[in-house]
Tab-separated table of C-alpha atoms in Angstrom:
chain	number	residue	atom	x	y	z
A	1	UNK	CA	3.701	0.543	-20.352
A	2	UNK	CA	6.131	-2.025	-19.028
A	3	UNK	CA	8.511	-3.881	-21.340
A	4	UNK	CA	10.695	-6.721	-20.128
A	5	UNK	CA	13.572	-8.686	-21.564
A	6	UNK	CA	14.989	-11.200	-19.099
A	7	UNK	CA	17.813	-13.708	-19.376
A	8	UNK	CA	16.980	-16.350	-16.783
A	9	UNK	CA	20.491	-17.172	-15.626
A	10	UNK	CA	23.943	-15.755	-15.875
A	11	UNK	CA	26.229	-17.759	-18.109
A	12	UNK	CA	29.112	-19.521	-16.370
A	13	UNK	CA	31.720	-16.948	-17.390
A	14	UNK	CA	29.652	-13.988	-16.154
A	15	UNK	CA	28.840	-15.677	-12.870
A	16	UNK	CA	32.502	-16.517	-12.268
A	17	UNK	CA	33.480	-12.897	-12.882
A	18	UNK	CA	30.841	-11.549	-10.476
A	19	UNK	CA	32.052	-12.702	-7.055
A	20	UNK	CA	29.200	-13.115	-4.569
A	21	UNK	CA	29.546	-13.077	-0.783
A	22	UNK	CA	27.206	-14.101	2.051
A	23	UNK	CA	27.331	-12.442	5.462
A	24	UNK	CA	24.979	-11.992	8.399
A	25	UNK	CA	22.950	-8.823	8.726
A	26	UNK	CA	24.957	-7.991	11.821
A	27	UNK	CA	28.223	-8.112	9.866
A	28	UNK	CA	26.846	-5.638	7.314
A	29	UNK	CA	25.261	-3.263	9.839
A	30	UNK	CA	27.341	-0.401	11.238
A	31	UNK	CA	24.685	0.786	13.685
A	32	UNK	CA	21.609	-0.872	15.186
A	33	UNK	CA	19.507	0.521	18.011
A	34	UNK	CA	16.003	0.955	19.321
A	35	UNK	CA	14.650	4.484	19.320
A	36	UNK	CA	14.163	6.976	22.126
A	37	UNK	CA	11.539	7.258	24.905
A	38	UNK	CA	9.977	10.502	23.643
A	39	UNK	CA	8.808	13.524	25.599
A	40	UNK	CA	5.871	14.509	23.460
A	41	UNK	CA	4.535	18.026	22.899
A	42	UNK	CA	1.684	19.268	20.732
A	43	UNK	CA	3.367	22.039	18.762
A	44	UNK	CA	6.642	22.345	16.893
A	45	UNK	CA	9.321	24.875	17.785
A	46	UNK	CA	13.088	25.262	17.393
A	47	UNK	CA	13.660	22.534	20.022
A	48	UNK	CA	11.371	19.840	18.617
A	49	UNK	CA	12.132	16.732	16.556
A	50	UNK	CA	9.753	14.465	14.669
A	51	UNK	CA	9.323	10.936	16.014
A	52	UNK	CA	8.255	8.023	13.823
A	53	UNK	CA	6.364	5.093	15.332
A	54	UNK	CA	4.848	1.749	14.301
A	55	UNK	CA	1.862	3.381	12.624
A	56	UNK	CA	4.196	5.263	10.281
A	57	UNK	CA	5.520	2.007	8.788
A	58	UNK	CA	3.166	0.275	6.346
A	59	UNK	CA	3.590	-1.460	2.986
A	60	UNK	CA	7.392	-0.940	3.083
A	61	UNK	CA	6.835	2.835	3.180
A	62	UNK	CA	7.270	5.502	5.841
A	63	UNK	CA	4.570	8.153	6.264
A	64	UNK	CA	4.845	11.188	8.506
A	65	UNK	CA	1.051	11.396	8.896
A	66	UNK	CA	1.103	9.480	12.192
A	67	UNK	CA	4.402	10.933	13.470
A	68	UNK	CA	4.539	12.912	16.705
A	69	UNK	CA	6.656	15.731	18.142
A	70	UNK	CA	9.447	15.280	20.714
A	71	UNK	CA	10.737	18.104	22.918
A	72	UNK	CA	14.520	17.855	22.585
A	73	UNK	CA	14.961	20.622	25.163
A	74	UNK	CA	13.691	18.204	27.824
A	75	UNK	CA	15.505	15.106	26.520
A	76	UNK	CA	18.271	15.438	23.931
A	77	UNK	CA	18.292	12.970	21.040
A	78	UNK	CA	21.679	11.255	20.518
A	79	UNK	CA	23.213	12.295	17.215
A	80	UNK	CA	23.432	8.688	15.977
A	81	UNK	CA	19.677	8.246	16.466
A	82	UNK	CA	18.773	11.105	14.140
A	83	UNK	CA	17.737	9.486	10.855
A	84	UNK	CA	20.005	9.483	7.797
A	85	UNK	CA	18.905	8.952	4.201
A	86	UNK	CA	19.047	5.203	3.513
A	87	UNK	CA	18.359	4.088	7.093
A	88	UNK	CA	16.248	0.937	7.468
A	89	UNK	CA	13.469	0.921	10.069
A	90	UNK	CA	11.849	-2.202	11.535
A	91	UNK	CA	8.863	-2.272	13.870
A	92	UNK	CA	10.140	-4.048	16.956
A	93	UNK	CA	6.889	-4.642	18.864
A	94	UNK	CA	3.180	-5.244	18.468
A	95	UNK	CA	0.974	-8.109	17.341
A	96	UNK	CA	0.550	-7.813	13.581
A	97	UNK	CA	3.033	-4.961	13.284
A	98	UNK	CA	6.327	-6.363	14.639
A	99	UNK	CA	8.713	-7.069	11.783
A	100	UNK	CA	7.440	-4.532	9.269
A	101	UNK	CA	10.361	-3.146	7.271
A	102	UNK	CA	10.814	0.183	5.483
A	103	UNK	CA	13.706	2.257	4.188
A	104	UNK	CA	13.625	6.036	4.431
A	105	UNK	CA	15.237	8.472	1.994
A	106	UNK	CA	13.252	11.691	2.163
A	107	UNK	CA	13.694	13.233	5.624
A	108	UNK	CA	12.021	16.656	5.511
A	109	UNK	CA	12.949	17.615	9.083
A	110	UNK	CA	15.139	16.327	11.940
A	111	UNK	CA	13.618	12.915	12.712
A	112	UNK	CA	14.143	9.973	15.038
A	113	UNK	CA	12.163	6.851	16.022
A	114	UNK	CA	10.543	5.788	19.272
A	115	UNK	CA	11.362	2.699	21.337
A	116	UNK	CA	8.999	0.503	19.322
A	117	UNK	CA	11.167	0.697	16.213
A	118	UNK	CA	14.667	-0.571	15.380
A	119	UNK	CA	17.047	1.618	13.390
A	120	UNK	CA	19.653	-0.062	11.148
A	121	UNK	CA	22.452	1.594	9.182
A	122	UNK	CA	24.667	-0.296	6.663
A	123	UNK	CA	28.448	-0.579	6.618
A	124	UNK	CA	30.437	0.873	3.708
A	125	UNK	CA	30.805	-2.629	2.277
A	126	UNK	CA	27.242	-2.679	0.979
A	127	UNK	CA	25.209	-0.230	-1.084
A	128	UNK	CA	22.370	1.285	1.022
A	129	UNK	CA	19.699	0.615	-1.628
A	130	UNK	CA	20.756	-3.006	-2.001
A	131	UNK	CA	20.897	-3.355	1.805
A	132	UNK	CA	17.350	-2.013	2.143
A	133	UNK	CA	15.827	-4.228	-0.521
A	134	UNK	CA	17.381	-7.424	0.761
A	135	UNK	CA	16.135	-6.703	4.309
A	136	UNK	CA	12.642	-5.974	2.948
A	137	UNK	CA	12.746	-9.304	1.126
A	138	UNK	CA	13.204	-10.993	4.522
A	139	UNK	CA	10.186	-9.340	6.164
A	140	UNK	CA	8.325	-12.640	6.633
A	141	UNK	CA	11.320	-14.184	8.389
A	142	UNK	CA	11.879	-11.049	10.485
A	143	UNK	CA	8.238	-11.197	11.611
A	144	UNK	CA	8.906	-14.744	12.842
A	145	UNK	CA	11.653	-13.433	15.150
A	146	UNK	CA	9.056	-11.781	17.402
A	147	UNK	CA	9.109	-13.344	20.865
A	148	UNK	CA	6.933	-12.979	23.948
A	149	UNK	CA	3.304	-13.303	24.967
A	150	UNK	CA	0.345	-12.053	22.952
A	151	UNK	CA	0.301	-8.261	22.876
A	152	UNK	CA	3.863	-8.116	24.236
A	153	UNK	CA	5.807	-9.547	21.312
A	154	UNK	CA	9.152	-8.032	20.408
A	155	UNK	CA	11.740	-8.683	17.697
A	156	UNK	CA	14.872	-10.332	19.112
A	157	UNK	CA	17.640	-8.013	17.894
A	158	UNK	CA	20.417	-10.540	18.364
A	159	UNK	CA	18.603	-13.148	16.289
A	160	UNK	CA	17.869	-10.437	13.711
A	161	UNK	CA	21.599	-9.814	13.334
A	162	UNK	CA	22.632	-13.484	13.465
A	163	UNK	CA	19.903	-15.301	11.503
A	164	UNK	CA	19.349	-12.987	8.540
A	165	UNK	CA	21.946	-13.705	5.843
A	166	UNK	CA	22.600	-11.293	2.991
A	167	UNK	CA	24.084	-12.504	-0.283
A	168	UNK	CA	25.617	-9.707	-2.334
A	169	UNK	CA	28.078	-9.132	-5.169
A	170	UNK	CA	31.507	-7.991	-4.056
A	171	UNK	CA	31.387	-5.352	-6.792
A	172	UNK	CA	29.665	-2.372	-5.128
A	173	UNK	CA	28.753	-0.906	-8.519
A	174	UNK	CA	26.777	-4.072	-9.299
A	175	UNK	CA	25.070	-3.827	-5.906
A	176	UNK	CA	24.009	-0.281	-6.757
A	177	UNK	CA	22.804	-1.327	-10.210
A	178	UNK	CA	20.539	-4.008	-8.710
A	179	UNK	CA	19.241	-1.695	-5.991
A	180	UNK	CA	18.602	1.105	-8.506
A	181	UNK	CA	16.640	-1.227	-10.790
A	182	UNK	CA	14.318	-2.227	-7.920
A	183	UNK	CA	14.088	1.399	-6.789
A	184	UNK	CA	12.950	2.459	-10.268
A	185	UNK	CA	10.061	-0.005	-10.069
A	186	UNK	CA	8.968	1.448	-6.742
A	187	UNK	CA	9.299	4.992	-8.083
A	188	UNK	CA	7.021	4.078	-11.001
A	189	UNK	CA	4.469	2.721	-8.511
A	190	UNK	CA	4.684	5.973	-6.524
A	191	UNK	CA	4.242	8.003	-9.704
A	192	UNK	CA	1.117	6.044	-10.623
A	193	UNK	CA	-0.227	6.615	-7.113
A	194	UNK	CA	0.414	10.357	-7.429
A	195	UNK	CA	-1.357	10.427	-10.810
A	196	UNK	CA	-4.319	8.570	-9.305
A	197	UNK	CA	-4.473	11.024	-6.432
A	198	UNK	CA	-4.699	13.862	-8.959
A	199	UNK	CA	-7.389	12.042	-10.962
A	200	UNK	CA	-9.407	11.473	-7.792
A	201	UNK	CA	-9.210	15.182	-7.004
A	202	UNK	CA	-10.525	15.955	-10.497
A	203	UNK	CA	-13.447	13.567	-10.021
A	204	UNK	CA	-14.173	15.078	-6.601
A	205	UNK	CA	-14.150	18.614	-8.044
A	206	UNK	CA	-16.473	17.557	-10.864
A	207	UNK	CA	-18.864	15.944	-8.399
A	208	UNK	CA	-18.876	18.961	-6.079
A	209	UNK	CA	-19.568	21.335	-8.989
A	210	UNK	CA	-22.431	19.489	-10.632
A	211	UNK	CA	-23.789	16.659	-8.489
A	212	UNK	CA	-23.340	17.249	-4.760
A	213	UNK	CA	-26.276	18.530	-2.663
A	214	UNK	CA	-24.453	21.883	-2.442
A	215	UNK	CA	-24.156	22.259	-6.239
A	216	UNK	CA	-27.758	23.381	-6.625
A	217	UNK	CA	-28.440	20.870	-9.395
A	218	UNK	CA	-32.150	20.172	-9.715
A	219	UNK	CA	-33.399	16.654	-10.250
A	220	UNK	CA	-35.253	13.647	-8.896
A	221	UNK	CA	-34.259	12.074	-5.559
A	222	UNK	CA	-33.601	8.391	-6.212
A	223	UNK	CA	-32.088	5.455	-4.301
A	224	UNK	CA	-29.227	3.124	-5.156
A	225	UNK	CA	-31.403	0.012	-5.402
A	226	UNK	CA	-33.380	1.594	-8.251
A	227	UNK	CA	-30.299	1.113	-10.420
A	228	UNK	CA	-28.227	-1.555	-8.684
A	229	UNK	CA	-28.341	-5.103	-7.449
A	230	UNK	CA	-26.529	-5.329	-4.100
A	231	UNK	CA	-25.069	-8.563	-2.759
A	232	UNK	CA	-22.476	-9.868	-0.346
A	233	UNK	CA	-20.295	-12.954	-0.241
A	234	UNK	CA	-18.758	-15.735	1.804
A	235	UNK	CA	-19.187	-16.124	5.557
A	236	UNK	CA	-15.615	-17.309	5.964
A	237	UNK	CA	-12.975	-14.565	5.719
A	238	UNK	CA	-10.327	-17.331	5.572
A	239	UNK	CA	-11.618	-18.568	2.205
A	240	UNK	CA	-8.771	-16.748	0.482
A	241	UNK	CA	-5.767	-18.643	-0.887
A	242	UNK	CA	-2.246	-17.435	-1.626
A	243	UNK	CA	-1.683	-17.138	-5.352
A	244	UNK	CA	-5.398	-17.329	-6.193
A	245	UNK	CA	-6.536	-16.310	-9.680
A	246	UNK	CA	-9.168	-13.780	-8.634
A	247	UNK	CA	-9.683	-10.886	-6.218
A	248	UNK	CA	-11.275	-11.607	-2.846
A	249	UNK	CA	-12.526	-8.371	-1.275
A	250	UNK	CA	-12.841	-8.059	2.483
A	251	UNK	CA	-13.284	-4.998	4.697
A	252	UNK	CA	-9.496	-4.432	4.710
A	253	UNK	CA	-7.848	-2.018	2.232
A	254	UNK	CA	-5.845	-4.695	0.405
A	255	UNK	CA	-7.703	-7.346	-1.594
A	256	UNK	CA	-6.805	-11.011	-1.074
A	257	UNK	CA	-6.815	-13.812	-3.669
A	258	UNK	CA	-9.171	-16.715	-4.246
A	259	UNK	CA	-9.601	-19.512	-6.827
A	260	UNK	CA	-13.306	-18.965	-7.513
A	261	UNK	CA	-15.465	-15.962	-8.352
A	262	UNK	CA	-19.111	-14.989	-8.032
A	263	UNK	CA	-19.224	-12.013	-10.424
A	264	UNK	CA	-17.458	-10.841	-13.567
A	265	UNK	CA	-17.854	-7.194	-14.595
A	266	UNK	CA	-17.956	-3.639	-13.280
A	267	UNK	CA	-18.842	-3.240	-9.617
A	268	UNK	CA	-18.789	-0.777	-6.737
A	269	UNK	CA	-17.226	-2.510	-3.724
A	270	UNK	CA	-18.104	-1.184	-0.244
A	271	UNK	CA	-16.509	-2.229	3.055
A	272	UNK	CA	-19.372	-2.713	5.500
A	273	UNK	CA	-17.690	-3.302	8.847
A	274	UNK	CA	-14.698	-2.407	10.999
A	275	UNK	CA	-12.051	0.285	10.821
A	276	UNK	CA	-12.502	0.785	7.053
A	277	UNK	CA	-16.305	0.915	7.042
A	278	UNK	CA	-17.557	2.891	4.052
A	279	UNK	CA	-14.342	2.511	2.051
A	280	UNK	CA	-15.477	2.357	-1.572
A	281	UNK	CA	-13.583	1.138	-4.620
A	282	UNK	CA	-14.331	0.411	-8.256
A	283	UNK	CA	-13.374	-2.933	-9.758
A	284	UNK	CA	-13.762	-4.429	-13.202
A	285	UNK	CA	-13.194	-8.158	-13.512
A	286	UNK	CA	-13.805	-11.447	-11.743
A	287	UNK	CA	-14.035	-11.383	-7.946
A	288	UNK	CA	-15.529	-12.808	-4.759
A	289	UNK	CA	-16.467	-11.171	-1.446
A	290	UNK	CA	-16.465	-11.600	2.297
A	291	UNK	CA	-19.972	-11.448	3.789
A	292	UNK	CA	-19.513	-8.007	5.386
A	293	UNK	CA	-18.345	-6.501	2.106
A	294	UNK	CA	-20.931	-5.438	-0.491
A	295	UNK	CA	-20.917	-5.324	-4.291
A	296	UNK	CA	-23.209	-2.981	-6.209
A	297	UNK	CA	-23.736	-3.964	-9.856
A	298	UNK	CA	-26.052	-2.305	-12.381
A	299	UNK	CA	-29.439	-3.780	-13.186
A	300	UNK	CA	-29.806	-5.128	-16.724
A	301	UNK	CA	-32.004	-2.243	-17.919
A	302	UNK	CA	-29.533	0.483	-16.885
A	303	UNK	CA	-26.995	2.142	-19.189
A	304	UNK	CA	-23.685	0.321	-18.428
A	305	UNK	CA	-21.799	3.638	-18.223
A	306	UNK	CA	-24.054	4.799	-15.392
A	307	UNK	CA	-21.772	2.808	-13.042
A	308	UNK	CA	-19.007	5.410	-13.342
A	309	UNK	CA	-20.697	8.532	-11.943
A	310	UNK	CA	-22.586	6.316	-9.513
A	311	UNK	CA	-19.286	5.037	-8.120
A	312	UNK	CA	-18.131	8.547	-7.298
A	313	UNK	CA	-21.455	9.479	-5.710
A	314	UNK	CA	-21.258	6.488	-3.392
A	315	UNK	CA	-17.548	7.026	-2.702
A	316	UNK	CA	-17.883	10.728	-1.862
A	317	UNK	CA	-21.218	10.753	-0.025
A	318	UNK	CA	-21.609	7.358	1.625
A	319	UNK	CA	-19.685	8.114	4.818
A	320	UNK	CA	-21.657	11.325	5.332
A	321	UNK	CA	-25.078	9.771	4.866
A	322	UNK	CA	-25.247	6.229	6.231
A	323	UNK	CA	-22.071	5.553	8.201
A	324	UNK	CA	-21.936	5.862	11.964
A	325	UNK	CA	-23.904	2.833	13.069
A	326	UNK	CA	-22.175	0.920	15.847
A	327	UNK	CA	-22.041	-2.626	17.048
A	328	UNK	CA	-20.433	-3.899	20.249
A	329	UNK	CA	-17.585	-1.599	21.273
A	330	UNK	CA	-18.447	1.303	18.958
A	331	UNK	CA	-17.400	-0.499	15.750
A	332	UNK	CA	-18.915	1.299	12.739
A	333	UNK	CA	-20.878	-0.763	10.243
A	334	UNK	CA	-23.249	-0.543	7.289
A	335	UNK	CA	-26.201	-2.865	6.735
A	336	UNK	CA	-27.260	-3.809	3.227
A	337	UNK	CA	-30.635	-2.071	3.446
A	338	UNK	CA	-29.005	1.246	4.346
A	339	UNK	CA	-26.768	0.921	1.309
A	340	UNK	CA	-29.750	0.042	-0.881
A	341	UNK	CA	-31.563	3.192	0.259
A	342	UNK	CA	-28.562	5.482	-0.334
A	343	UNK	CA	-30.062	8.599	-1.928
A	344	UNK	CA	-28.760	10.884	-4.654
A	345	UNK	CA	-30.169	13.485	-7.045
A	346	UNK	CA	-30.633	12.268	-10.624
A	347	UNK	CA	-30.701	14.737	-13.510
A	348	UNK	CA	-30.663	12.909	-16.846
A	349	UNK	CA	-29.185	15.777	-18.884
A	350	UNK	CA	-26.323	16.386	-16.446
A	351	UNK	CA	-25.619	12.675	-16.077
A	352	UNK	CA	-25.495	12.165	-19.837
A	353	UNK	CA	-23.100	15.082	-20.284
A	354	UNK	CA	-20.568	14.057	-17.619
A	355	UNK	CA	-20.748	10.240	-17.713
A	356	UNK	CA	-17.894	9.958	-20.275
A	357	UNK	CA	-15.600	12.083	-18.083
A	358	UNK	CA	-16.290	9.985	-14.985
A	359	UNK	CA	-15.705	6.875	-17.088
A	360	UNK	CA	-12.372	8.169	-18.373
A	361	UNK	CA	-11.163	9.128	-14.879
A	362	UNK	CA	-12.237	5.816	-13.345
A	363	UNK	CA	-10.705	3.650	-16.065
A	364	UNK	CA	-7.429	5.599	-15.952
A	365	UNK	CA	-7.197	5.073	-12.203
A	366	UNK	CA	-7.869	1.355	-12.500
A	367	UNK	CA	-5.325	0.977	-15.312
A	368	UNK	CA	-2.676	2.507	-13.045
A	369	UNK	CA	-3.740	0.230	-10.187
A	370	UNK	CA	-3.434	-2.843	-12.438
A	371	UNK	CA	0.000	-1.717	-13.646
A	372	UNK	CA	1.113	-1.221	-10.033
A	373	UNK	CA	0.023	-4.757	-9.181
A	374	UNK	CA	2.063	-6.145	-12.080
A	375	UNK	CA	5.080	-4.018	-11.150
A	376	UNK	CA	4.939	-5.163	-7.515
A	377	UNK	CA	4.577	-8.807	-8.588
A	378	UNK	CA	7.522	-8.473	-10.957
A	379	UNK	CA	9.668	-6.800	-8.284
A	380	UNK	CA	8.868	-9.474	-5.712
A	381	UNK	CA	9.484	-12.265	-8.237
A	382	UNK	CA	12.807	-10.907	-9.469
A	383	UNK	CA	14.191	-9.710	-6.142
A	384	UNK	CA	15.404	-13.089	-4.762
A	385	UNK	CA	16.915	-14.066	-8.115
A	386	UNK	CA	18.708	-10.744	-8.495
A	387	UNK	CA	20.080	-11.037	-4.977
A	388	UNK	CA	21.353	-14.570	-5.431
A	389	UNK	CA	23.228	-13.886	-8.660
A	390	UNK	CA	20.893	-16.103	-10.716
A	391	UNK	CA	19.638	-13.161	-12.787
A	392	UNK	CA	21.640	-10.518	-14.614
A	393	UNK	CA	20.143	-7.073	-14.068
A	394	UNK	CA	21.698	-5.791	-17.309
A	395	UNK	CA	19.381	-8.120	-19.243
A	396	UNK	CA	16.204	-6.661	-17.731
A	397	UNK	CA	14.651	-3.694	-19.505
A	398	UNK	CA	11.927	-1.532	-18.018
C-alpha cells in the first residue's frame, strides 16, 4: 500500500539553500538528432542493429515489440546515434503520435532510432533521470510544436530546444533524489503490471484446464444473455470531461472520465468496434459507456460471483467465436446480438468449485490497476511542484 507524508512548501531557509536554475532544453542537451534512414532486413545477424520507431513509443514507455532490424553492413550507424541508457526519445512526426516522449534505460541489444524519432542526450550539468522526467512533463507542449499539414506534421527541433525551459536545482544530488523518487513510482507501476500479467496467465491456465472447449468438461451449452443484461451507452464519444469523477469506457484501451454514470457495480466491458474490437476488461464501480462499447451485468437471479468466471470466458474466447465482422474498409466490429448469443459450456459443479479462485484473481488484478491509477495521479500531481522547488522530496514517503 501507498503511504504519503507531504510538506506542501519548502520553508524560506531551505529554499534559499537550494539554488534553482532555469535554462532552455537546448542548453541542457549535449546531443540532439533525428534517427537514421534504415535498410531493413528480416533476420538478425552479426551485422544487424535494432531500430525503434513511433509505434515503439507509447505511454512514456519504449517497447521493442514493434522494432525492426537494420542491416549495418549496408549502411553503418554513426556511433553517436546508438542509444545510451538515459537517452530521451521523442516522436518527431505523425498525426496523434508526434510529441510522444519516453526515456530508455534497458537496451538489450545495439539499438538506434529511425528518422521519425528525435534522440536527446543530457549534458553533465543535469541528472539524466531528472532530465527525462521534466521533458516528459512537457509532452503536451511538445505536441503543440508539431508543424505542417495534416498527415505531414513534424516537431520543430529548434523550437523544441528554445521554447522548453527546465528548472532544476543546482545541487546535482538533489536532482538525482527527485528523479529517483519519481522513478520509484514508475517502477512500482511496472511491478504491479508484471504481477497482473502473471495473474492473467494463472486465470488462462485455469480456464484452459477446466472450462475451454478443449478441456473435455461436460455440461450444458448456454448463451451469455441467459445470465447477463447487455447494454451500451452514449452516442457522443466526446461526452467525456477532463477530471471527471467516473470512468467513461470507449473502444480505446484507456478509459476516459465523465461526470455522470449509468451503472454502479461489477461489469464485463467489451470494445465493439475499431482496432481494439473484442478487448474485454472487468470493472467494479460507477461508469458510463460510448455507444459502440458494451457492458454485461448479471441478471438479478444469478449468483453475484458468477461474474468472475464469466469474465474470463468472454475475455479468452470472444475473439475466437464472434469477432471478424467487418464494416467499411475491413474494420472489425461486434454487434450486441452476437455478444448476447456468445456460447459457453456450463457445469454447475465445476463452476461452484472454481468461482472463488476466479474471483480472487480478478479482484487482485483490479486492486493493482486501481493502485497504479493512484500512483500515476500522484506522480503527475507532484512532478511540477518537485521540479519548481515548491515541494521538498525529503518530506514525501512512499
